[in-house]
């Protein structure tokens, strides 16, 4: 069957890892579409803005699977509030404008989720080596990316009036 071949049907790919798989797949597809639009000198900000909202939904879902009870509730409520903010902000800013405020809010929310997950790892009763936990590596990568993203997008919102060379330098750091 197809499920025998598909990576997402494997037992270890349920829950957190399955959501992360879809996050990576969707990000790759939207990046390819965005790059194609850019190559054809078309406005790709609609795709980028959709990617921000989809990323927020998928990462909130992933962390909701990773936590229990009260923390799960906090993750769902804060992720939903950020999503609602992002949708209203798109309406205010427009879908073809860069949505830096939503990106900055997303960075704060995901940064908080990653810090809470590290706290969860520190409080685990059995001290399994962290290097053997896939979610440790995923969480570490998300922490680095979104902490840097918070700085870049918050700074990016304030450098709109700076020279193009400075603006290009700041935004090219996001691509690293």
PDB file of C-alpha atoms in Angstrom:
ATOM      1  CA  UNK A   1       0.000   0.000   0.000  1.00  0.00           C
ATOM      2  CA  UNK A   2       0.963   3.636  -0.263  1.00  0.00           C
ATOM      3  CA  UNK A   3       1.096   3.871   3.512  1.00  0.00           C
ATOM      4  CA  UNK A   4       3.894   1.277   3.590  1.00  0.00           C
ATOM      5  CA  UNK A   5       6.007   3.587   1.460  1.00  0.00           C
ATOM      6  CA  UNK A   6       5.050   6.921   2.997  1.00  0.00           C
ATOM      7  CA  UNK A   7       7.278   8.239   5.746  1.00  0.00           C
ATOM      8  CA  UNK A   8       4.364   9.876   7.590  1.00  0.00           C
ATOM      9  CA  UNK A   9       2.595   6.539   8.069  1.00  0.00           C
ATOM     10  CA  UNK A  10       5.455   5.101  10.099  1.00  0.00           C
ATOM     11  CA  UNK A  11       4.726   4.656  13.777  1.00  0.00           C
ATOM     12  CA  UNK A  12       7.510   6.994  14.912  1.00  0.00           C
ATOM     13  CA  UNK A  13       6.208   9.731  12.610  1.00  0.00           C
ATOM     14  CA  UNK A  14       2.986  10.352  14.527  1.00  0.00           C
ATOM     15  CA  UNK A  15       2.170  13.424  16.582  1.00  0.00           C
ATOM     16  CA  UNK A  16       5.003  15.924  16.915  1.00  0.00           C
ATOM     17  CA  UNK A  17       7.220  14.508  14.175  1.00  0.00           C
ATOM     18  CA  UNK A  18       4.364  14.171  11.690  1.00  0.00           C
ATOM     19  CA  UNK A  19       3.388  17.814  12.181  1.00  0.00           C
ATOM     20  CA  UNK A  20       7.038  18.850  11.832  1.00  0.00           C
ATOM     21  CA  UNK A  21       7.284  16.826   8.601  1.00  0.00           C
ATOM     22  CA  UNK A  22       4.281  18.713   7.162  1.00  0.00           C
ATOM     23  CA  UNK A  23       5.773  22.010   8.351  1.00  0.00           C
ATOM     24  CA  UNK A  24       9.035  21.317   6.510  1.00  0.00           C
ATOM     25  CA  UNK A  25       7.215  20.082   3.389  1.00  0.00           C
ATOM     26  CA  UNK A  26       4.871  23.082   3.247  1.00  0.00           C
ATOM     27  CA  UNK A  27       7.759  25.490   3.882  1.00  0.00           C
ATOM     28  CA  UNK A  28       9.755  23.922   1.042  1.00  0.00           C
ATOM     29  CA  UNK A  29       6.818  24.097  -1.379  1.00  0.00           C
ATOM     30  CA  UNK A  30       5.992  27.706  -0.510  1.00  0.00           C
ATOM     31  CA  UNK A  31       9.656  28.701  -0.740  1.00  0.00           C
ATOM     32  CA  UNK A  32       9.882  27.196  -4.235  1.00  0.00           C
ATOM     33  CA  UNK A  33       6.687  28.998  -5.300  1.00  0.00           C
ATOM     34  CA  UNK A  34       7.923  32.263  -3.778  1.00  0.00           C
ATOM     35  CA  UNK A  35      11.295  31.930  -5.505  1.00  0.00           C
ATOM     36  CA  UNK A  36       9.584  31.186  -8.818  1.00  0.00           C
ATOM     37  CA  UNK A  37       7.460  34.306  -8.509  1.00  0.00           C
ATOM     38  CA  UNK A  38      10.540  36.351  -7.608  1.00  0.00           C
ATOM     39  CA  UNK A  39      12.416  35.009 -10.650  1.00  0.00           C
ATOM     40  CA  UNK A  40       9.495  36.066 -12.836  1.00  0.00           C
ATOM     41  CA  UNK A  41       9.554  39.493 -11.185  1.00  0.00           C
ATOM     42  CA  UNK A  42       6.110  39.014  -9.648  1.00  0.00           C
ATOM     43  CA  UNK A  43       5.075  40.035  -6.149  1.00  0.00           C
ATOM     44  CA  UNK A  44       5.620  37.013  -3.886  1.00  0.00           C
ATOM     45  CA  UNK A  45       4.508  38.625  -0.632  1.00  0.00           C
ATOM     46  CA  UNK A  46       1.109  36.892  -0.703  1.00  0.00           C
ATOM     47  CA  UNK A  47       2.927  33.535  -0.538  1.00  0.00           C
ATOM     48  CA  UNK A  48       5.293  34.766   2.182  1.00  0.00           C
ATOM     49  CA  UNK A  49       2.401  36.115   4.271  1.00  0.00           C
ATOM     50  CA  UNK A  50       0.469  32.855   3.866  1.00  0.00           C
ATOM     51  CA  UNK A  51       3.625  30.959   4.856  1.00  0.00           C
ATOM     52  CA  UNK A  52       3.867  32.966   8.090  1.00  0.00           C
ATOM     53  CA  UNK A  53       0.305  32.096   9.083  1.00  0.00           C
ATOM     54  CA  UNK A  54       0.625  28.424   8.044  1.00  0.00           C
ATOM     55  CA  UNK A  55       3.936  28.184   9.908  1.00  0.00           C
ATOM     56  CA  UNK A  56       2.295  29.561  13.043  1.00  0.00           C
ATOM     57  CA  UNK A  57      -0.594  27.075  12.822  1.00  0.00           C
ATOM     58  CA  UNK A  58       1.689  24.068  12.249  1.00  0.00           C
ATOM     59  CA  UNK A  59       4.211  24.984  14.945  1.00  0.00           C
ATOM     60  CA  UNK A  60       1.433  25.699  17.447  1.00  0.00           C
ATOM     61  CA  UNK A  61      -0.038  22.286  16.627  1.00  0.00           C
ATOM     62  CA  UNK A  62       3.359  20.615  16.985  1.00  0.00           C
ATOM     63  CA  UNK A  63       4.000  22.156  20.403  1.00  0.00           C
ATOM     64  CA  UNK A  64       0.435  21.382  21.505  1.00  0.00           C
ATOM     65  CA  UNK A  65       1.278  17.699  20.879  1.00  0.00           C
ATOM     66  CA  UNK A  66       4.531  18.094  22.827  1.00  0.00           C
ATOM     67  CA  UNK A  67       2.997  19.474  26.020  1.00  0.00           C
ATOM     68  CA  UNK A  68       0.479  18.302  28.568  1.00  0.00           C
ATOM     69  CA  UNK A  69      -2.570  19.976  30.126  1.00  0.00           C
ATOM     70  CA  UNK A  70      -1.994  23.568  31.257  1.00  0.00           C
ATOM     71  CA  UNK A  71       0.994  24.252  29.025  1.00  0.00           C
ATOM     72  CA  UNK A  72      -0.886  22.725  26.054  1.00  0.00           C
ATOM     73  CA  UNK A  73      -3.773  25.107  26.792  1.00  0.00           C
ATOM     74  CA  UNK A  74      -1.355  28.072  26.910  1.00  0.00           C
ATOM     75  CA  UNK A  75       0.216  26.995  23.590  1.00  0.00           C
ATOM     76  CA  UNK A  76      -3.154  26.699  21.857  1.00  0.00           C
ATOM     77  CA  UNK A  77      -4.517  29.995  23.215  1.00  0.00           C
ATOM     78  CA  UNK A  78      -1.375  32.041  22.518  1.00  0.00           C
ATOM     79  CA  UNK A  79      -0.875  30.491  19.078  1.00  0.00           C
ATOM     80  CA  UNK A  80      -4.524  31.167  18.203  1.00  0.00           C
ATOM     81  CA  UNK A  81      -4.282  34.762  19.456  1.00  0.00           C
ATOM     82  CA  UNK A  82      -1.172  35.334  17.319  1.00  0.00           C
ATOM     83  CA  UNK A  83      -2.942  33.819  14.299  1.00  0.00           C
ATOM     84  CA  UNK A  84      -5.952  36.107  14.775  1.00  0.00           C
ATOM     85  CA  UNK A  85      -3.563  39.074  15.111  1.00  0.00           C
ATOM     86  CA  UNK A  86      -1.832  37.992  11.907  1.00  0.00           C
ATOM     87  CA  UNK A  87      -5.087  37.758   9.971  1.00  0.00           C
ATOM     88  CA  UNK A  88      -6.266  41.176  11.173  1.00  0.00           C
ATOM     89  CA  UNK A  89      -2.834  42.636  10.475  1.00  0.00           C
ATOM     90  CA  UNK A  90      -2.998  41.328   6.889  1.00  0.00           C
ATOM     91  CA  UNK A  91      -6.298  43.131   6.508  1.00  0.00           C
ATOM     92  CA  UNK A  92      -4.771  46.364   7.819  1.00  0.00           C
ATOM     93  CA  UNK A  93      -1.408  46.131   6.043  1.00  0.00           C
ATOM     94  CA  UNK A  94      -2.614  44.385   2.892  1.00  0.00           C
ATOM     95  CA  UNK A  95      -1.746  40.947   1.576  1.00  0.00           C
ATOM     96  CA  UNK A  96       0.842  42.266  -0.864  1.00  0.00           C
ATOM     97  CA  UNK A  97       2.883  44.104   1.775  1.00  0.00           C
ATOM     98  CA  UNK A  98       5.533  42.528   3.973  1.00  0.00           C
ATOM     99  CA  UNK A  99       3.907  41.525   7.236  1.00  0.00           C
ATOM    100  CA  UNK A 100       6.826  42.140   9.583  1.00  0.00           C
ATOM    101  CA  UNK A 101       4.676  42.707  12.646  1.00  0.00           C
ATOM    102  CA  UNK A 102       3.059  39.275  12.357  1.00  0.00           C
ATOM    103  CA  UNK A 103       6.478  37.711  11.775  1.00  0.00           C
ATOM    104  CA  UNK A 104       7.820  39.409  14.925  1.00  0.00           C
ATOM    105  CA  UNK A 105       4.817  38.232  16.987  1.00  0.00           C
ATOM    106  CA  UNK A 106       5.236  34.712  15.572  1.00  0.00           C
ATOM    107  CA  UNK A 107       8.915  34.795  16.548  1.00  0.00           C
ATOM    108  CA  UNK A 108       8.056  35.772  20.140  1.00  0.00           C
ATOM    109  CA  UNK A 109       5.404  33.041  20.420  1.00  0.00           C
ATOM    110  CA  UNK A 110       7.560  30.249  18.982  1.00  0.00           C
ATOM    111  CA  UNK A 111      10.541  31.427  21.040  1.00  0.00           C
ATOM    112  CA  UNK A 112       8.386  31.082  24.178  1.00  0.00           C
ATOM    113  CA  UNK A 113       7.271  27.609  23.081  1.00  0.00           C
ATOM    114  CA  UNK A 114      10.886  26.497  22.625  1.00  0.00           C
ATOM    115  CA  UNK A 115      11.933  27.834  26.031  1.00  0.00           C
ATOM    116  CA  UNK A 116       8.976  26.061  27.646  1.00  0.00           C
ATOM    117  CA  UNK A 117       9.951  22.838  25.889  1.00  0.00           C
ATOM    118  CA  UNK A 118      13.533  23.088  27.174  1.00  0.00           C
ATOM    119  CA  UNK A 119      12.069  23.566  30.642  1.00  0.00           C
ATOM    120  CA  UNK A 120      10.036  20.403  30.124  1.00  0.00           C
ATOM    121  CA  UNK A 121      13.190  18.505  29.117  1.00  0.00           C
ATOM    122  CA  UNK A 122      15.030  19.705  32.224  1.00  0.00           C
ATOM    123  CA  UNK A 123      12.203  18.473  34.454  1.00  0.00           C
ATOM    124  CA  UNK A 124      12.030  14.979  32.950  1.00  0.00           C
ATOM    125  CA  UNK A 125      12.381  12.346  35.710  1.00  0.00           C
ATOM    126  CA  UNK A 126      14.471   9.933  33.614  1.00  0.00           C
ATOM    127  CA  UNK A 127      17.471  11.709  32.226  1.00  0.00           C
ATOM    128  CA  UNK A 128      17.648  10.271  28.715  1.00  0.00           C
ATOM    129  CA  UNK A 129      20.546  11.715  26.691  1.00  0.00           C
ATOM    130  CA  UNK A 130      19.174  14.747  24.866  1.00  0.00           C
ATOM    131  CA  UNK A 131      21.056  13.926  21.684  1.00  0.00           C
ATOM    132  CA  UNK A 132      18.830  10.861  21.245  1.00  0.00           C
ATOM    133  CA  UNK A 133      15.586  12.881  21.258  1.00  0.00           C
ATOM    134  CA  UNK A 134      14.546  14.171  17.806  1.00  0.00           C
ATOM    135  CA  UNK A 135      12.405  16.893  19.377  1.00  0.00           C
ATOM    136  CA  UNK A 136      15.477  18.244  21.205  1.00  0.00           C
ATOM    137  CA  UNK A 137      17.159  18.933  17.850  1.00  0.00           C
ATOM    138  CA  UNK A 138      13.997  20.322  16.273  1.00  0.00           C
ATOM    139  CA  UNK A 139      13.439  22.562  19.295  1.00  0.00           C
ATOM    140  CA  UNK A 140      17.068  23.746  19.246  1.00  0.00           C
ATOM    141  CA  UNK A 141      16.832  24.705  15.576  1.00  0.00           C
ATOM    142  CA  UNK A 142      13.541  26.503  16.086  1.00  0.00           C
ATOM    143  CA  UNK A 143      14.962  28.368  19.090  1.00  0.00           C
ATOM    144  CA  UNK A 144      17.954  29.629  17.107  1.00  0.00           C
ATOM    145  CA  UNK A 145      15.904  30.542  14.022  1.00  0.00           C
ATOM    146  CA  UNK A 146      13.087  32.314  15.834  1.00  0.00           C
ATOM    147  CA  UNK A 147      15.341  34.107  18.344  1.00  0.00           C
ATOM    148  CA  UNK A 148      17.332  35.488  15.419  1.00  0.00           C
ATOM    149  CA  UNK A 149      14.089  36.103  13.532  1.00  0.00           C
ATOM    150  CA  UNK A 150      12.699  38.122  16.396  1.00  0.00           C
ATOM    151  CA  UNK A 151      15.743  40.372  16.241  1.00  0.00           C
ATOM    152  CA  UNK A 152      15.664  40.608  12.428  1.00  0.00           C
ATOM    153  CA  UNK A 153      11.954  41.236  12.006  1.00  0.00           C
ATOM    154  CA  UNK A 154      11.717  43.691  14.884  1.00  0.00           C
ATOM    155  CA  UNK A 155      14.782  45.469  13.506  1.00  0.00           C
ATOM    156  CA  UNK A 156      13.434  45.142   9.962  1.00  0.00           C
ATOM    157  CA  UNK A 157      10.304  47.029  10.914  1.00  0.00           C
ATOM    158  CA  UNK A 158      12.459  49.956  12.015  1.00  0.00           C
ATOM    159  CA  UNK A 159      14.959  50.024   9.113  1.00  0.00           C
ATOM    160  CA  UNK A 160      12.457  50.559   6.331  1.00  0.00           C
ATOM    161  CA  UNK A 161      13.828  54.071   5.827  1.00  0.00           C
ATOM    162  CA  UNK A 162      17.482  53.001   5.885  1.00  0.00           C
ATOM    163  CA  UNK A 163      19.663  52.774   2.773  1.00  0.00           C
ATOM    164  CA  UNK A 164      19.104  49.753   0.525  1.00  0.00           C
ATOM    165  CA  UNK A 165      22.515  48.255   1.323  1.00  0.00           C
ATOM    166  CA  UNK A 166      21.738  48.125   5.059  1.00  0.00           C
ATOM    167  CA  UNK A 167      18.257  46.763   4.430  1.00  0.00           C
ATOM    168  CA  UNK A 168      19.608  44.044   2.082  1.00  0.00           C
ATOM    169  CA  UNK A 169      22.242  43.048   4.646  1.00  0.00           C
ATOM    170  CA  UNK A 170      19.651  42.668   7.407  1.00  0.00           C
ATOM    171  CA  UNK A 171      17.188  40.686   5.277  1.00  0.00           C
ATOM    172  CA  UNK A 172      19.879  38.475   3.762  1.00  0.00           C
ATOM    173  CA  UNK A 173      20.773  37.402   7.318  1.00  0.00           C
ATOM    174  CA  UNK A 174      17.303  35.805   7.473  1.00  0.00           C
ATOM    175  CA  UNK A 175      18.244  33.538   4.588  1.00  0.00           C
ATOM    176  CA  UNK A 176      21.138  32.054   6.556  1.00  0.00           C
TER     177      UNK A 176
END
